[in-house]
PDB file of C-alpha atoms in Angstrom:
ATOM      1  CA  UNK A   1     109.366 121.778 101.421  1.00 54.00           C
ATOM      2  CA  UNK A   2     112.322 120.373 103.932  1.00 53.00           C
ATOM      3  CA  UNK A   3     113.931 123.693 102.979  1.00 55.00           C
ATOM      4  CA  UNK A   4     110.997 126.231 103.613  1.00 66.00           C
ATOM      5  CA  UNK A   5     109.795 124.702 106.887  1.00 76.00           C
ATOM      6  CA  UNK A   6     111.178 122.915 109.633  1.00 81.00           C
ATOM      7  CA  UNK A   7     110.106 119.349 110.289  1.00 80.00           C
ATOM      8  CA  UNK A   8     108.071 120.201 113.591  1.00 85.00           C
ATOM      9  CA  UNK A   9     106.117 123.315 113.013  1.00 88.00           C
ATOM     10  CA  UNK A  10     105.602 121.116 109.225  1.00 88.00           C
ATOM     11  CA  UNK A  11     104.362 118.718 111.205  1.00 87.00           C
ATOM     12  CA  UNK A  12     102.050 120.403 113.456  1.00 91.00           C
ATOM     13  CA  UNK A  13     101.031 122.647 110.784  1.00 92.00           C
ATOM     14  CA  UNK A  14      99.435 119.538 108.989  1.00 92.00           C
ATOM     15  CA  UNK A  15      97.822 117.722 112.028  1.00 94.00           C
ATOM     16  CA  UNK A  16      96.031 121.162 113.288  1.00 95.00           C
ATOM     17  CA  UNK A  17      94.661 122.205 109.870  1.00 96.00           C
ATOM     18  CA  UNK A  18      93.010 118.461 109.723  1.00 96.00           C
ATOM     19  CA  UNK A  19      91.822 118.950 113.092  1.00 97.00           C
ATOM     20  CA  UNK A  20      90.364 122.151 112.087  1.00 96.00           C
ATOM     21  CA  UNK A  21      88.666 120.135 108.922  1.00 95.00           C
ATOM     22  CA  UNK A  22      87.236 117.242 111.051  1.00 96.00           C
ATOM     23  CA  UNK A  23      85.959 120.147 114.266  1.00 96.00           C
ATOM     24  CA  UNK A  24      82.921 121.152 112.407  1.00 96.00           C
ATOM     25  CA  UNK A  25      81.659 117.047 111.603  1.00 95.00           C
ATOM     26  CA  UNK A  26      81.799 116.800 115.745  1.00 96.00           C
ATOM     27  CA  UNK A  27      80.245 120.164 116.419  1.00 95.00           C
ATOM     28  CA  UNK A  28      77.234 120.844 113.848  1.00 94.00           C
ATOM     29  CA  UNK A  29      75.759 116.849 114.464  1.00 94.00           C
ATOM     30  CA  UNK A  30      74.265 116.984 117.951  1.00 94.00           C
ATOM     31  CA  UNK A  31      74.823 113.189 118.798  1.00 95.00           C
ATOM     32  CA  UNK A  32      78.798 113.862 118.676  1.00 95.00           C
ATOM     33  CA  UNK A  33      77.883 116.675 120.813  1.00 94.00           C
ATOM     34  CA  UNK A  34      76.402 114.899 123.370  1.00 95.00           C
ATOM     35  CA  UNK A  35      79.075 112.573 123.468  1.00 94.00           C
ATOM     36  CA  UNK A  36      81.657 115.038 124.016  1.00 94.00           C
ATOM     37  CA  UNK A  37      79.477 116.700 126.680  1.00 94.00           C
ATOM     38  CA  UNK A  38      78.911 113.374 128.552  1.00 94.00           C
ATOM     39  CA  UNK A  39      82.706 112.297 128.038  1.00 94.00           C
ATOM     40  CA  UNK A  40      84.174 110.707 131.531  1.00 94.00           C
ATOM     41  CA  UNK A  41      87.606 111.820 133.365  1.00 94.00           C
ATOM     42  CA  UNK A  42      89.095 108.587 132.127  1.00 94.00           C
ATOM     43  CA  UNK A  43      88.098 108.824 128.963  1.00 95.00           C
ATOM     44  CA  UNK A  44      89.348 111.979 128.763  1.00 96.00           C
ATOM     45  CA  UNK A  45      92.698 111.338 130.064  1.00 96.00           C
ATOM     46  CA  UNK A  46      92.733 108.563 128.056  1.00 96.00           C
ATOM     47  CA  UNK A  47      92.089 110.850 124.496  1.00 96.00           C
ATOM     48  CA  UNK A  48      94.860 113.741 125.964  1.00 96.00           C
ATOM     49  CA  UNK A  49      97.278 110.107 126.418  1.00 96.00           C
ATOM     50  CA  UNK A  50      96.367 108.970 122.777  1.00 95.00           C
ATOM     51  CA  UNK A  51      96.864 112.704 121.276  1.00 95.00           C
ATOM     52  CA  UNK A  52     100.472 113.050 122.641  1.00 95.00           C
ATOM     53  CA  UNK A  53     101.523 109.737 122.196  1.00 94.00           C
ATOM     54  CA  UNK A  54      99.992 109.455 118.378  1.00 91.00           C
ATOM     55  CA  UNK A  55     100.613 113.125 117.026  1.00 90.00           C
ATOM     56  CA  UNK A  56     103.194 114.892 119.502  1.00 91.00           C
ATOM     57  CA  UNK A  57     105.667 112.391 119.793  1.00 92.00           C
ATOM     58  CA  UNK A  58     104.779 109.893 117.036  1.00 88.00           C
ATOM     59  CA  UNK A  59     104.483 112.191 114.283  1.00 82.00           C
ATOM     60  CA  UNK A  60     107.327 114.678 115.756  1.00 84.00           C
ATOM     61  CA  UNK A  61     109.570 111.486 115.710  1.00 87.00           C
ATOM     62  CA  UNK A  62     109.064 110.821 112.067  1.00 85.00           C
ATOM     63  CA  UNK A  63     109.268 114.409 110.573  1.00 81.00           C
ATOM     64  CA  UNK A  64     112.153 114.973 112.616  1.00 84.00           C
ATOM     65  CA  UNK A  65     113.633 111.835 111.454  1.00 86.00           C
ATOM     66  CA  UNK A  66     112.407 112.548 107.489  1.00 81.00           C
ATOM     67  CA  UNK A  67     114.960 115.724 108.263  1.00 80.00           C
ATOM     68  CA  UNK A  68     118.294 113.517 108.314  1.00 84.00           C
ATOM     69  CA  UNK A  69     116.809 109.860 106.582  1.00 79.00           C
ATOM     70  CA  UNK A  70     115.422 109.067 103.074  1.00 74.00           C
ATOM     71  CA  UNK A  71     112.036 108.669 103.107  1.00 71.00           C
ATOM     72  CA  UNK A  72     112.630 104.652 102.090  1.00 67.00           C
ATOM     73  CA  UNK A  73     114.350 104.630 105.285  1.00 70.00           C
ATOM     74  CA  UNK A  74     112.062 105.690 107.573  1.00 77.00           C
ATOM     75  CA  UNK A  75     109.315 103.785 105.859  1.00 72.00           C
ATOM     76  CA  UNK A  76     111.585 100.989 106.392  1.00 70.00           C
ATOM     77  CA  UNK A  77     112.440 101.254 110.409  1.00 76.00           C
ATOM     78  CA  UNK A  78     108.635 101.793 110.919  1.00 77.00           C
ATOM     79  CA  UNK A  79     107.713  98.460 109.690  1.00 73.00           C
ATOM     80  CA  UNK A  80     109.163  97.000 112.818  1.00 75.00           C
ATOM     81  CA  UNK A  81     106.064  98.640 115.123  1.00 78.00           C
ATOM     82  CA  UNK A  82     104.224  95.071 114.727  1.00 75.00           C
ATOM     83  CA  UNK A  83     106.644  93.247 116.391  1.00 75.00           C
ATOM     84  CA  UNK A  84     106.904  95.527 119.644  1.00 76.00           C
ATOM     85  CA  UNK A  85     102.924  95.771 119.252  1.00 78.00           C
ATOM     86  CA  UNK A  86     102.620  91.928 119.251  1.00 74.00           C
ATOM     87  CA  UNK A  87     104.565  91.414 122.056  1.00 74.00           C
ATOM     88  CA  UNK A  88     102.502  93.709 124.453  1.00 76.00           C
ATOM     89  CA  UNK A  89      98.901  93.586 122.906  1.00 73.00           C
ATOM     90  CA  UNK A  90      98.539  90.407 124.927  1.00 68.00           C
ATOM     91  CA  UNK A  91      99.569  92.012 128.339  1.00 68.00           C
ATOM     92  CA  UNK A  92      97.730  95.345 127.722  1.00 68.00           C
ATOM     93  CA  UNK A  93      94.752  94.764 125.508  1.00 63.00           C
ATOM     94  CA  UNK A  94      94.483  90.746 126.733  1.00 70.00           C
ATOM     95  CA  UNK A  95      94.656  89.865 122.465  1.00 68.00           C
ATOM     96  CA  UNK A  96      97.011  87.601 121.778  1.00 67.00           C
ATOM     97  CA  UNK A  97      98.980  86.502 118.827  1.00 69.00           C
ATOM     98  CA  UNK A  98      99.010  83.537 117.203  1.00 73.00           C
ATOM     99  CA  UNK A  99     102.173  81.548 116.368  1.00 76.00           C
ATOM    100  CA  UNK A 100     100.559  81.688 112.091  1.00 77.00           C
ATOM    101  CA  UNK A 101     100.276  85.306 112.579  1.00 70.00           C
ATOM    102  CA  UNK A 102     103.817  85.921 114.284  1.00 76.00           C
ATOM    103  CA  UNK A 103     105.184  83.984 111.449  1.00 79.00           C
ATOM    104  CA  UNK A 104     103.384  86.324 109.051  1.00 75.00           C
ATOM    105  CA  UNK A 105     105.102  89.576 111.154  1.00 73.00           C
ATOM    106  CA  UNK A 106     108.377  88.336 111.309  1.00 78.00           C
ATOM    107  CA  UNK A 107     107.775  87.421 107.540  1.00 78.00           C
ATOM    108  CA  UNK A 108     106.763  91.002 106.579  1.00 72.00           C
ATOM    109  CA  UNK A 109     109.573  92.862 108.764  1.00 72.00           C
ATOM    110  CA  UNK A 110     112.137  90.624 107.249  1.00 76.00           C
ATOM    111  CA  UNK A 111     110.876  91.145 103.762  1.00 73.00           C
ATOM    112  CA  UNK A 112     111.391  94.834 104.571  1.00 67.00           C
ATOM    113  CA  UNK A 113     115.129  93.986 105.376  1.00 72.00           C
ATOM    114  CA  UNK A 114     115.644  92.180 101.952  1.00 73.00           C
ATOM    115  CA  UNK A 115     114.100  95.075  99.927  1.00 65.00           C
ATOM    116  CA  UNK A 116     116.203  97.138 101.619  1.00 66.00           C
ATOM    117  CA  UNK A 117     119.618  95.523 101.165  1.00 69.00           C
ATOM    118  CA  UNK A 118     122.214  96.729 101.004  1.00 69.00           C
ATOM    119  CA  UNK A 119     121.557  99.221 103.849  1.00 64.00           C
ATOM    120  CA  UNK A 120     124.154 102.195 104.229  1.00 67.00           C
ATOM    121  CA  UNK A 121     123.768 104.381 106.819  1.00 66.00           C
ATOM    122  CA  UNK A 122     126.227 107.655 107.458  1.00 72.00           C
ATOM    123  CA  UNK A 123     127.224 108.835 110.273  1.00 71.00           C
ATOM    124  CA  UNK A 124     124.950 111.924 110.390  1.00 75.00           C
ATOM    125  CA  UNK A 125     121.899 110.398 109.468  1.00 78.00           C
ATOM    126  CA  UNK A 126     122.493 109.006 113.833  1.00 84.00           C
ATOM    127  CA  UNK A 127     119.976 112.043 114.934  1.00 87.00           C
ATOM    128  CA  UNK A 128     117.434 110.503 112.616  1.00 87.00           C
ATOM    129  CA  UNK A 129     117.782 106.754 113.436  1.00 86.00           C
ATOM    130  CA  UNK A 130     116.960 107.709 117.157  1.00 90.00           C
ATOM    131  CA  UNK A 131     114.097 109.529 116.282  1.00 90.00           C
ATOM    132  CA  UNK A 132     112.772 107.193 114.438  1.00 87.00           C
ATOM    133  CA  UNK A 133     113.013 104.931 116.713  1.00 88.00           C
ATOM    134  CA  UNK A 134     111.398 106.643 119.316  1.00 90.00           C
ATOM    135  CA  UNK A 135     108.815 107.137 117.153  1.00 89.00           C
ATOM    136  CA  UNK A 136     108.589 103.363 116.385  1.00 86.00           C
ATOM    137  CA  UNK A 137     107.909 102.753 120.336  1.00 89.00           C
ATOM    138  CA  UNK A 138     105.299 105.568 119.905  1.00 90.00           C
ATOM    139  CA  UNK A 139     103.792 104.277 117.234  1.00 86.00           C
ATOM    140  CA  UNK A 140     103.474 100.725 119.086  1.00 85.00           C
ATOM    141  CA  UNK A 141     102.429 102.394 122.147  1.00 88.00           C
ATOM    142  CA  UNK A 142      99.641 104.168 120.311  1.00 89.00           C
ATOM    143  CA  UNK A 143      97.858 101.575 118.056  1.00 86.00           C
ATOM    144  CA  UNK A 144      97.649  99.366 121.963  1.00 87.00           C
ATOM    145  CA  UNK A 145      96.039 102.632 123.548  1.00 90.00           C
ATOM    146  CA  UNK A 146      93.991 103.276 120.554  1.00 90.00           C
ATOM    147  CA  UNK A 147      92.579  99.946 119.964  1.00 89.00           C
ATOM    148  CA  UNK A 148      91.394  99.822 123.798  1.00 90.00           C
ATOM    149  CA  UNK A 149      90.003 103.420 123.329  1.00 93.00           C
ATOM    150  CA  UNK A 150      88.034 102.584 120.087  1.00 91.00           C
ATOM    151  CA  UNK A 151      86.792  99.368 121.657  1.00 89.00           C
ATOM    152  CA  UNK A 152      85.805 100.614 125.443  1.00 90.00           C
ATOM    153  CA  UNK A 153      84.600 103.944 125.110  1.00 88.00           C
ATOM    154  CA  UNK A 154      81.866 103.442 122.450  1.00 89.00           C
ATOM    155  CA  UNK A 155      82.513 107.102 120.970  1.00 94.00           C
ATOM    156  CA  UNK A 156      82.621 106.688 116.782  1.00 95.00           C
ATOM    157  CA  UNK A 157      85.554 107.083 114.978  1.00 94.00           C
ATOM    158  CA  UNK A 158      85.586 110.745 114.091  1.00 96.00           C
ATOM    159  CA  UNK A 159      85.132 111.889 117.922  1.00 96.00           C
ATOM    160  CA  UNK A 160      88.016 110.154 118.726  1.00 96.00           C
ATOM    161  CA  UNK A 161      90.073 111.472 116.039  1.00 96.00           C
ATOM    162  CA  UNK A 162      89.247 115.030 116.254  1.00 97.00           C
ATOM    163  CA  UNK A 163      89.925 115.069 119.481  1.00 97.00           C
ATOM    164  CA  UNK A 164      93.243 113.799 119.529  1.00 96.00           C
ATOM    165  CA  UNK A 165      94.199 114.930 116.926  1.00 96.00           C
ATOM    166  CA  UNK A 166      93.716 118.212 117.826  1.00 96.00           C
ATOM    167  CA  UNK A 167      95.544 117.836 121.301  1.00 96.00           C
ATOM    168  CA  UNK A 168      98.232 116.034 119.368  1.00 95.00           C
ATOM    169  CA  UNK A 169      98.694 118.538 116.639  1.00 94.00           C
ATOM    170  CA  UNK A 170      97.883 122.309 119.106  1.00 95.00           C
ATOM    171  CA  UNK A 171     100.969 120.645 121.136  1.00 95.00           C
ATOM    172  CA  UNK A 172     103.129 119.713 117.982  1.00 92.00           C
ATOM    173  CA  UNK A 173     102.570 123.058 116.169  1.00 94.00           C
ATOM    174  CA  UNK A 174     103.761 124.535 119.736  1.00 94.00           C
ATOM    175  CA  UNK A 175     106.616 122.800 119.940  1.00 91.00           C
ATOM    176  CA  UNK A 176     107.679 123.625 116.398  1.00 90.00           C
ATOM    177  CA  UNK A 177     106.855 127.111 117.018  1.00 89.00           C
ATOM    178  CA  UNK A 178     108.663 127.455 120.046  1.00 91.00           C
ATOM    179  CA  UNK A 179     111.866 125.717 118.793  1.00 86.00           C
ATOM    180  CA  UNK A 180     112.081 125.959 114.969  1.00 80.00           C
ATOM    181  CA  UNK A 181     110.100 128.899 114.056  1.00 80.00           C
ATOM    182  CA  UNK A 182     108.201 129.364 111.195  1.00 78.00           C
ATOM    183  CA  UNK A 183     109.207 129.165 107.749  1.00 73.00           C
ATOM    184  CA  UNK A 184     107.992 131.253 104.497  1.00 78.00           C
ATOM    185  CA  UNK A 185     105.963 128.996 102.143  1.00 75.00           C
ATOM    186  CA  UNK A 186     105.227 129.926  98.844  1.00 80.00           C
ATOM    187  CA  UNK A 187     101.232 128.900  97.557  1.00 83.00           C
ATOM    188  CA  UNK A 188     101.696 125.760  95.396  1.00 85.00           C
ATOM    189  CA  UNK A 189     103.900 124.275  99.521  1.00 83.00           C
ATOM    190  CA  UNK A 190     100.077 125.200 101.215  1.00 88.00           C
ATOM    191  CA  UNK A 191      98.083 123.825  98.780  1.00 90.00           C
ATOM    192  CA  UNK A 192     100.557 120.514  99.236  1.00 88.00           C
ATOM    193  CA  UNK A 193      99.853 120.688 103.202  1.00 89.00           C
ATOM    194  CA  UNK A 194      96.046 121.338 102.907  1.00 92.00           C
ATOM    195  CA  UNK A 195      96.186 118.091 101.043  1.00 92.00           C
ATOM    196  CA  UNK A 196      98.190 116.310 103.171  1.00 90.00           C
ATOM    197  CA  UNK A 197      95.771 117.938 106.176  1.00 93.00           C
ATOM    198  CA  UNK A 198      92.181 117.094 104.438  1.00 92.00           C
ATOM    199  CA  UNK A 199      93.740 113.605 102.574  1.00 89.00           C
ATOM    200  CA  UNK A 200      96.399 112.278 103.941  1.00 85.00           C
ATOM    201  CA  UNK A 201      95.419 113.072 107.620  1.00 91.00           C
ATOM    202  CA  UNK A 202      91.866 113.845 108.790  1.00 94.00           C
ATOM    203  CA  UNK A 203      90.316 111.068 106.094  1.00 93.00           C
ATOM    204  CA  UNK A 204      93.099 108.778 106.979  1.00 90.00           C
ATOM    205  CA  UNK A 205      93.070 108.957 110.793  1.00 91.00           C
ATOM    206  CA  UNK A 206      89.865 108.876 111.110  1.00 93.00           C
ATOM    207  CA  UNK A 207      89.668 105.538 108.862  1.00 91.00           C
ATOM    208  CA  UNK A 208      92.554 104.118 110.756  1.00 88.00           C
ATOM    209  CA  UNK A 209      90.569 104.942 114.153  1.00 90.00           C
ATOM    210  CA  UNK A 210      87.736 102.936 112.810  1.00 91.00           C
ATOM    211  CA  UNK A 211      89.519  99.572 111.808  1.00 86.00           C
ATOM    212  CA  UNK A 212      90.738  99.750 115.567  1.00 86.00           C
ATOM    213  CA  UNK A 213      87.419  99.041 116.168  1.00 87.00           C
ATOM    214  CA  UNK A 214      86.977  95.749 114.471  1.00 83.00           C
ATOM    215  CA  UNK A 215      91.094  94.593 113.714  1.00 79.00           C
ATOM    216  CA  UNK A 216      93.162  94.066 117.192  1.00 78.00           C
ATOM    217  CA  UNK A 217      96.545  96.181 117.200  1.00 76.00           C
ATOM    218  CA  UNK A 218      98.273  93.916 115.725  1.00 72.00           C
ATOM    219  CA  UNK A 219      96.351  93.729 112.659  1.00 75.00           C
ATOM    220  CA  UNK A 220      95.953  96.847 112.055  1.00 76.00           C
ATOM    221  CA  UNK A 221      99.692  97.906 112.664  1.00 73.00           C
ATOM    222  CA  UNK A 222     100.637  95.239 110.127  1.00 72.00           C
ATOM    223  CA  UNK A 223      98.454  96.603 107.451  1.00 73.00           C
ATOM    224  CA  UNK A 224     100.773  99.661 107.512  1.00 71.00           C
ATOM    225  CA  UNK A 225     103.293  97.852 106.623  1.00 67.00           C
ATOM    226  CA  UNK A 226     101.491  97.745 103.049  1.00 70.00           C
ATOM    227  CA  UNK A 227     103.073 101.756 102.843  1.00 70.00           C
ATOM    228  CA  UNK A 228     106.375  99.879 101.504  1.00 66.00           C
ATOM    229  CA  UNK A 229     105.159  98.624  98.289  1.00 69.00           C
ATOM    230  CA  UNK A 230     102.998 101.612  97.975  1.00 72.00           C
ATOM    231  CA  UNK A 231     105.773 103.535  97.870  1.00 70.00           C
ATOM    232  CA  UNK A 232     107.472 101.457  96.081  1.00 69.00           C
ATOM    233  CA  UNK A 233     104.656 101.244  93.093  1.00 74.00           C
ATOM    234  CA  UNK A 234     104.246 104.874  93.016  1.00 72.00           C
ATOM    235  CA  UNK A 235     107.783 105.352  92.823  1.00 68.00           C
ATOM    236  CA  UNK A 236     107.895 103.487  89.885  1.00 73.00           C
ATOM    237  CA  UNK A 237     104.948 104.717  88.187  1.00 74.00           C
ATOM    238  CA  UNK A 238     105.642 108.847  89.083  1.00 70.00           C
ATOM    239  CA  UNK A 239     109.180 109.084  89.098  1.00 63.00           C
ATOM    240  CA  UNK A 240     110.621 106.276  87.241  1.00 71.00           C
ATOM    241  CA  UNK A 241     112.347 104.213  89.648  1.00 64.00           C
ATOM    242  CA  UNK A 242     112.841 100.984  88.572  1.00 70.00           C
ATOM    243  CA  UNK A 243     112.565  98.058  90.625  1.00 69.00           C
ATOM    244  CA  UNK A 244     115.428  95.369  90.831  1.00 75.00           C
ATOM    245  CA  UNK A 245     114.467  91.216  91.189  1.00 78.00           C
ATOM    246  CA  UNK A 246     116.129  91.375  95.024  1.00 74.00           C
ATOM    247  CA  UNK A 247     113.352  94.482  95.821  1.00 70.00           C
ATOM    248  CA  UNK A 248     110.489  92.783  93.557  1.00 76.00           C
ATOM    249  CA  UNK A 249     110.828  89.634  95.655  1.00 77.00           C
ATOM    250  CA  UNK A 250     110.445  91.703  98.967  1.00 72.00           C
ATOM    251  CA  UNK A 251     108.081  93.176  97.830  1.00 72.00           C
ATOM    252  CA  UNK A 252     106.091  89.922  97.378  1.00 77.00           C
ATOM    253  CA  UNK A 253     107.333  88.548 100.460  1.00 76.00           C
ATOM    254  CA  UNK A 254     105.626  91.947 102.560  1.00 72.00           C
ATOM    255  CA  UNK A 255     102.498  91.087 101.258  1.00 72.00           C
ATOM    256  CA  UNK A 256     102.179  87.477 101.745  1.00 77.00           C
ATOM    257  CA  UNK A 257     102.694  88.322 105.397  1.00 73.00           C
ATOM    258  CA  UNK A 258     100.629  90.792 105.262  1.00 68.00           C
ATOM    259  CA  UNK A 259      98.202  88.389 104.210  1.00 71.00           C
ATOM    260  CA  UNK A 260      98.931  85.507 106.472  1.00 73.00           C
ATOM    261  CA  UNK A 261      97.991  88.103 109.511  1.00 66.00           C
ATOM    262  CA  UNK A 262      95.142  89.086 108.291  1.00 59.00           C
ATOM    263  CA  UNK A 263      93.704  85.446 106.818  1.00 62.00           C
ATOM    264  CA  UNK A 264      94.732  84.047 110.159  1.00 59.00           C
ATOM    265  CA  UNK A 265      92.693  86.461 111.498  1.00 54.00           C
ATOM    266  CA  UNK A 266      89.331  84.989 110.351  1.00 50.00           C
ATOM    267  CA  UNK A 267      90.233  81.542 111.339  1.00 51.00           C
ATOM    268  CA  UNK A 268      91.284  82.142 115.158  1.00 51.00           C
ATOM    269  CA  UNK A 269      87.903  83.947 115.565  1.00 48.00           C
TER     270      UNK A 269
END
């Protein structure tokens, strides 16, 4: 797939296809309708904000950094978005963080380090690590803006998704276009990205919309941290990658944190 398609117009191929897929759930129920009809300046400014930062430059990031980094890799730098999103949520979204739950972060991130010791990265793989990166800061940015969206503007999960997601994803299949062309795909690589659209994307977004509207930022960015020993599982199970004692313990150590945030959770409220 790398080969057939560059990383942005793969990218924006994906997110407009699943907006496409979620479009006719907003249109055909009147309610949703309504909604969209009735939707303030603010709010829209507010959805056009969450679609660029979420899906153009978010998404962009990673692909673009999946181009020049393992996949472990970038699975690995994005488990540092709680920290930057526990350090603002209390400024922007007025939810703080409790000292259990930083604890719990800082356990997580650093179990990430430990699985992925020892860490070699060459000197071409730079390009990615910035991207990446930016895309960390993206990511942060977007689960603060998307948990205030979710919890001010009253509009259910789906709206919100299809929406920016298809601002997001128009702009990200533009900019692929525009820079990187198209590539030729053969039918078995479009069935694989109408899965990733309908599966991976419009189902998961919209999910990931909706526990912004009951888990604060924080929360909800750690539980993506639970992608590493997904990854790691399914790894083992589909392509036989064995897991050392050094990895198995990180592993362990993710979740615990994992858990500590979200067990801390019901005890501060």
């Amino acid at each position: 797939m790398k080969a057939s398609l560059p990383p942005l117009t793969f990218a924006g191929l994906r997110y407009t296809l699943a907006f496409l897929c979620l479009l006719p759930f907003v249109v055909m129920k009147s309610t949703h309708r309504q909604l969209v009809k009735n939707l303030s300046k603010s709010t829209w400014l507010q959805l056009i904000l969450l679609g660029m930062v979420f899906y153009t430059f978010t998404q962009g990031a990673q692909f673009i950094g999946l181009a020049f980094l393992p996949a472990a890799t970038v699975t690995h730098l994005l488990n540092f978005s709680p920290i930057f999103v526990a350090i603002t949520s209390g400024i922007v979204n007025k939810e703080g963080t409790t000292f259990t739950q930083w604890m719990g972060i800082l356990l997580s991130v650093a179990s990430a380090i430990i699985y992925f010791l020892p860490l070699s990265i060459p000197a071409n793989q730079i390009i990615g690590l910035v991207a990446v990166f930016v895309g960390v800061l993206a990511n942060a940015s977007s689960s603060l803006l998307g948990r205030k969206i979710n919890t001010q503007s009253g509009l259910p999960a789906i709206v919100i998704t299809t929406i920016s997601m298809g601002i997001g994803g128009v702009l990200l299949l533009i900019a692929g276009a525009t820079t990187q062309g198209f590539g030729q795909l053969d039918w078995l690589q479009w069935l694989i990205i109408v899965w990733l659209a309908v599966v991976n994307t419009a189902i998961a977004f919209t999910l990931w919309n909706k526990s912004l509207q009951s888990l604060t930022a924080v929360e909800s960015s750690i539980i993506n941290n639970t992608m590493l020993p997904q990854i790691a599982i399914l790894a083992w199970v589909f392509l036989d990658e064995a897991l050392i004692l050094r990895q198995i313990i990180g592993l362990g150590l993710v979740t615990i944190g994992i858990v500590i945030v979200q067990v801390w959770r019901g005890k501060k409220r």
